[in-house]
CSV table of N, CA and C in Angstrom, one decimal:
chain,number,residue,atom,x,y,z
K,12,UNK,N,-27.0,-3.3,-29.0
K,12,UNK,CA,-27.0,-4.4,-28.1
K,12,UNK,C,-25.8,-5.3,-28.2
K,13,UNK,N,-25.4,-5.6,-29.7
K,13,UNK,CA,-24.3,-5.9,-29.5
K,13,UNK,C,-22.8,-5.7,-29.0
K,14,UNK,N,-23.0,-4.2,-29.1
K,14,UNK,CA,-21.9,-4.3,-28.5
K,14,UNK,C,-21.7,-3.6,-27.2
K,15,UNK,N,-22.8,-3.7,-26.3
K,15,UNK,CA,-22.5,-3.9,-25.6
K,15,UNK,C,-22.3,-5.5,-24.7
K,16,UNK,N,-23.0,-6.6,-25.5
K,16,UNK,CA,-22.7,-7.8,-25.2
K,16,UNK,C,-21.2,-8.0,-25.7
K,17,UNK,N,-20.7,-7.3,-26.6
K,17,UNK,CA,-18.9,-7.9,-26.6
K,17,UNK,C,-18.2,-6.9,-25.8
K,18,UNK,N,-18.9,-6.4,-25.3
K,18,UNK,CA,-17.9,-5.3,-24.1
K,18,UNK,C,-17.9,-6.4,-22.4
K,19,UNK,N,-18.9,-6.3,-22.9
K,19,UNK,CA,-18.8,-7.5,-21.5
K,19,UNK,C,-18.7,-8.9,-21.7
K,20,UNK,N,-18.8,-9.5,-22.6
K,20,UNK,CA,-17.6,-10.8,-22.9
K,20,UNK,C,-16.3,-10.2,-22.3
K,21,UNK,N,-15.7,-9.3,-23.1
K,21,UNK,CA,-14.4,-8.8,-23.2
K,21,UNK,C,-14.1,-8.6,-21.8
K,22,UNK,N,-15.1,-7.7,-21.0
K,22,UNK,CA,-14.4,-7.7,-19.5
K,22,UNK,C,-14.2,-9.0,-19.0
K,23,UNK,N,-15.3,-9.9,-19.3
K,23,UNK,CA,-15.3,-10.9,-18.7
K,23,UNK,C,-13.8,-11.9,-19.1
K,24,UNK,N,-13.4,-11.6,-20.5
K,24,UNK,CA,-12.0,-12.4,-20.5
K,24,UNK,C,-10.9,-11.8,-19.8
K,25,UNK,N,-10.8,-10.4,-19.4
K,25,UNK,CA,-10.2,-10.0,-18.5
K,25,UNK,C,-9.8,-10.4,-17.5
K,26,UNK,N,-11.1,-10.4,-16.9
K,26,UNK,CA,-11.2,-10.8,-15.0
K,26,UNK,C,-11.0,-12.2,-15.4
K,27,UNK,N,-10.7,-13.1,-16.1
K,27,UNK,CA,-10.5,-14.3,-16.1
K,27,UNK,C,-8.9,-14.4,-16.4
K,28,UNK,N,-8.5,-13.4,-17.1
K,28,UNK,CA,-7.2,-13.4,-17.6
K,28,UNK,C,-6.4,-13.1,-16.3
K,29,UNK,N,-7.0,-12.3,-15.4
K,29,UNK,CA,-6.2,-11.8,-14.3
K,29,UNK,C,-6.2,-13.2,-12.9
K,30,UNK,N,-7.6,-13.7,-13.0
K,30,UNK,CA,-7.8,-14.8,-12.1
K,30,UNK,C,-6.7,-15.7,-12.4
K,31,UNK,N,-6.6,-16.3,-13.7
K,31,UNK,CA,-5.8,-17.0,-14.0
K,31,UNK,C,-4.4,-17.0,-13.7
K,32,UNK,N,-4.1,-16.0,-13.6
K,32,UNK,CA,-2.4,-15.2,-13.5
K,32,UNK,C,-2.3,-15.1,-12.1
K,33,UNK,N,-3.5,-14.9,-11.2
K,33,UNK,CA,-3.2,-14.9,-9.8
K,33,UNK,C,-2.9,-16.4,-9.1
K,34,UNK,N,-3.6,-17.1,-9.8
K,34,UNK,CA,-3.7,-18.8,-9.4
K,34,UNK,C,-2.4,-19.0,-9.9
K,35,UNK,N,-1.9,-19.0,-10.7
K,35,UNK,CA,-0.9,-19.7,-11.3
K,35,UNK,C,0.5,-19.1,-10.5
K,36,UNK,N,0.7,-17.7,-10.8
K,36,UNK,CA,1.8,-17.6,-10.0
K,36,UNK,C,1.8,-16.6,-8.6
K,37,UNK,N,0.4,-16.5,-8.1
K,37,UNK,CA,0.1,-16.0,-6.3
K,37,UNK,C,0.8,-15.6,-5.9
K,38,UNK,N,0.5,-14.3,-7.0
K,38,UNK,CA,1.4,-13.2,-7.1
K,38,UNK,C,0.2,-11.5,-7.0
K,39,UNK,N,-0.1,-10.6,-6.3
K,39,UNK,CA,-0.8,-9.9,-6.1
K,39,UNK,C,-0.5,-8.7,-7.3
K,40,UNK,N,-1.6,-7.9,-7.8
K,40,UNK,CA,-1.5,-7.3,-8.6
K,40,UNK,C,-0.7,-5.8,-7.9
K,41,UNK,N,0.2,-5.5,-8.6
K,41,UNK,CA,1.0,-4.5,-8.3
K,41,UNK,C,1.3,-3.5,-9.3
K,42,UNK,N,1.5,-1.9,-8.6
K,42,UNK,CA,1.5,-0.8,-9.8
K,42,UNK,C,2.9,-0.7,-10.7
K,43,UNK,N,3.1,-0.6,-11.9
K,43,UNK,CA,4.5,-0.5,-12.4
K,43,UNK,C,5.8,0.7,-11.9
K,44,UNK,N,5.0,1.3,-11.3
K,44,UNK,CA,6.0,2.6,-11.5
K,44,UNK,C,7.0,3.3,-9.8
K,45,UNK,N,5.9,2.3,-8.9
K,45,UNK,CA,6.3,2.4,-7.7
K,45,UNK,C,5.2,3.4,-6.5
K,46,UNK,N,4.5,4.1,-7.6
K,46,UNK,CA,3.7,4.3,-6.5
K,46,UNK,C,4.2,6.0,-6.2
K,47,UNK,N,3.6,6.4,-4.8
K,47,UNK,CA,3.8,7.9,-5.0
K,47,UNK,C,4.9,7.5,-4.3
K,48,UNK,N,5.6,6.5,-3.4
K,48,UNK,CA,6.8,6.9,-2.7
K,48,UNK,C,8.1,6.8,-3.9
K,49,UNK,N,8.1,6.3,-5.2
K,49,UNK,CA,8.7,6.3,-6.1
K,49,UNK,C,9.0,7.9,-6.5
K,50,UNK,N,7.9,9.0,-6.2
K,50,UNK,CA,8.4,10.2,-6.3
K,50,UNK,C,9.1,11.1,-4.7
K,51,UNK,N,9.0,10.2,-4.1
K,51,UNK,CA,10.3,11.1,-2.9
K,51,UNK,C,8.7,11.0,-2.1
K,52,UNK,N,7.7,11.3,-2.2
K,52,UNK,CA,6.3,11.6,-1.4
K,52,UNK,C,6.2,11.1,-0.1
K,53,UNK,N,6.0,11.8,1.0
K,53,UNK,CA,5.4,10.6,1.9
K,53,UNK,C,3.7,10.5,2.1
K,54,UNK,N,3.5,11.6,1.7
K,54,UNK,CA,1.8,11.4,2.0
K,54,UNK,C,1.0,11.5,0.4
K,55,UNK,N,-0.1,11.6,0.3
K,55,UNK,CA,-0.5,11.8,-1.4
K,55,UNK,C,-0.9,13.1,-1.4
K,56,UNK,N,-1.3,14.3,-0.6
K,56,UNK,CA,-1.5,15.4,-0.5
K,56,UNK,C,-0.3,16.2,0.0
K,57,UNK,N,0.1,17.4,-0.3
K,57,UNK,CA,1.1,18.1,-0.3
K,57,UNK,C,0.6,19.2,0.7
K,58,UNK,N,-0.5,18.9,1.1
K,58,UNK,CA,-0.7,20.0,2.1
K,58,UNK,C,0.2,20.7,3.5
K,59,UNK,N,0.9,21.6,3.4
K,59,UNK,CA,1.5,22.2,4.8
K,59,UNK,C,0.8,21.5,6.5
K,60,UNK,N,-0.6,21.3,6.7
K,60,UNK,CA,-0.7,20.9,7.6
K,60,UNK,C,-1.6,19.7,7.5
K,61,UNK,N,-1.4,18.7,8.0
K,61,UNK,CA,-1.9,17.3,7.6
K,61,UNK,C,-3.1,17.6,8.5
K,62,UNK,N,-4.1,16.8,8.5
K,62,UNK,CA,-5.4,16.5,8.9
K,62,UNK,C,-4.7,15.4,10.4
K,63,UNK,N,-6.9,15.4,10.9
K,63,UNK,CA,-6.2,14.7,12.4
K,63,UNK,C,-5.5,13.7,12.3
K,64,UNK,N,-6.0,12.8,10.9
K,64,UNK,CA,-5.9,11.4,11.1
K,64,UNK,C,-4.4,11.2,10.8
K,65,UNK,N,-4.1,11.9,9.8
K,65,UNK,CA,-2.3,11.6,9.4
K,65,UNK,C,-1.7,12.2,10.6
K,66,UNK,N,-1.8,13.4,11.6
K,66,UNK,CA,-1.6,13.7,12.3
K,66,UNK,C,-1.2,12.8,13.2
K,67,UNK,N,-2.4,12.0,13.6
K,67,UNK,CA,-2.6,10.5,14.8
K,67,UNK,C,-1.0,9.7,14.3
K,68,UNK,N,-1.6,9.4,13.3
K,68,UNK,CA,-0.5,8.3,12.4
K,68,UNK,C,1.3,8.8,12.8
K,69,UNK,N,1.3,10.4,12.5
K,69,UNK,CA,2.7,10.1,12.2
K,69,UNK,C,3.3,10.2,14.1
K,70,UNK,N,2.0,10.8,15.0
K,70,UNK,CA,2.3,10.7,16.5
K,70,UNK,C,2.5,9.3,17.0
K,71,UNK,N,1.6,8.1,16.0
K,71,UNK,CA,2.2,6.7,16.5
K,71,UNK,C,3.2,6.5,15.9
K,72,UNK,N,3.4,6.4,14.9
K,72,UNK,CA,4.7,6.4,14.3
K,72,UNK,C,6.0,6.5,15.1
K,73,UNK,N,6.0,7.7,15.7
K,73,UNK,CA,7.1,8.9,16.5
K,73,UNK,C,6.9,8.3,17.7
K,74,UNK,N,5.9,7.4,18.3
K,74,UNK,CA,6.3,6.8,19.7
K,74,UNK,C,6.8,5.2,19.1
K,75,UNK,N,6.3,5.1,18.4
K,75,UNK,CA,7.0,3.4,18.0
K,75,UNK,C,8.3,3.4,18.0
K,76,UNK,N,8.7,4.9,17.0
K,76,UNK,CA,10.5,5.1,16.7
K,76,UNK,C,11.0,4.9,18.0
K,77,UNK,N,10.1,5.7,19.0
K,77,UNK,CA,11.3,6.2,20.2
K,77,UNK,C,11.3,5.1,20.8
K,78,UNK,N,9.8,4.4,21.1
K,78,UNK,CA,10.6,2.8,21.7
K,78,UNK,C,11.4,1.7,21.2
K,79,UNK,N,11.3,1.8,20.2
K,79,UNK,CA,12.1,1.1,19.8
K,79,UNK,C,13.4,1.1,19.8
K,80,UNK,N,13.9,2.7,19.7
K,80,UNK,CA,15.0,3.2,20.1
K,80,UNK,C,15.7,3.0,21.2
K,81,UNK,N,14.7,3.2,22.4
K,81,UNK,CA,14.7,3.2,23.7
K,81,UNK,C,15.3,1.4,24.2
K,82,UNK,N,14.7,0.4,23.4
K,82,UNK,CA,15.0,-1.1,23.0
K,82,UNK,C,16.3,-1.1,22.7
K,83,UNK,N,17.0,-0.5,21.8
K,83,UNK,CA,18.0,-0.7,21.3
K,83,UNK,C,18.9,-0.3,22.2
K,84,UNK,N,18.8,0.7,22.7
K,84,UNK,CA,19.4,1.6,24.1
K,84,UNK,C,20.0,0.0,25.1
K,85,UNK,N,18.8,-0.4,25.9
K,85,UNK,CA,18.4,-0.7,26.8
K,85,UNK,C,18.7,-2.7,26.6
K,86,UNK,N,19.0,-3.2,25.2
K,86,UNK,CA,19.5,-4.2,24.9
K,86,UNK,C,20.3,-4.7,25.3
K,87,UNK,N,20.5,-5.8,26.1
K,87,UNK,CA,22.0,-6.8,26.4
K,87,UNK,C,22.9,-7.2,25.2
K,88,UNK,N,24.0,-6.8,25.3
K,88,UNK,CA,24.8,-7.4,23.6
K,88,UNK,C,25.7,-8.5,24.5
């Protein structure tokens, strides 16, 4: 029983260790290493054919590009 009572103290100085660090300098907790795009990645799965939903995504994506493109075209300088 004890120790599971100093396992949860201990988490509990944690989540207070981390509250505190958020208040103070409101700053969001972030990974060290960069993440999967840090390895060249663009999706987390390597699969040859992406599912519908990434599918959706990179078709908005690919119309955002073009108008945007289309904007840059079509701008007064």
């Amino acid at each position: 029983m004890q120790t599971l009572m100093l396992a949860f103290v201990l988490m509990l100085i944690v989540i207070a260790g981390m509250a505190i660090g958020y208040l103070i300098q409101r700053k969001s907790i972030s990974g060290s290493c960069g993440g999967i795009g840090a390895l060249g990645m663009d999706k987390a799965c390597d699969c040859d054919d992406p599912c519908e939903s990434r599918k959706a995504k990179m078709a908005k994506e690919a119309a955002r590009k073009e108008k945007e493109r289309a904007w840059q075209e079509n701008r007064i300088q």
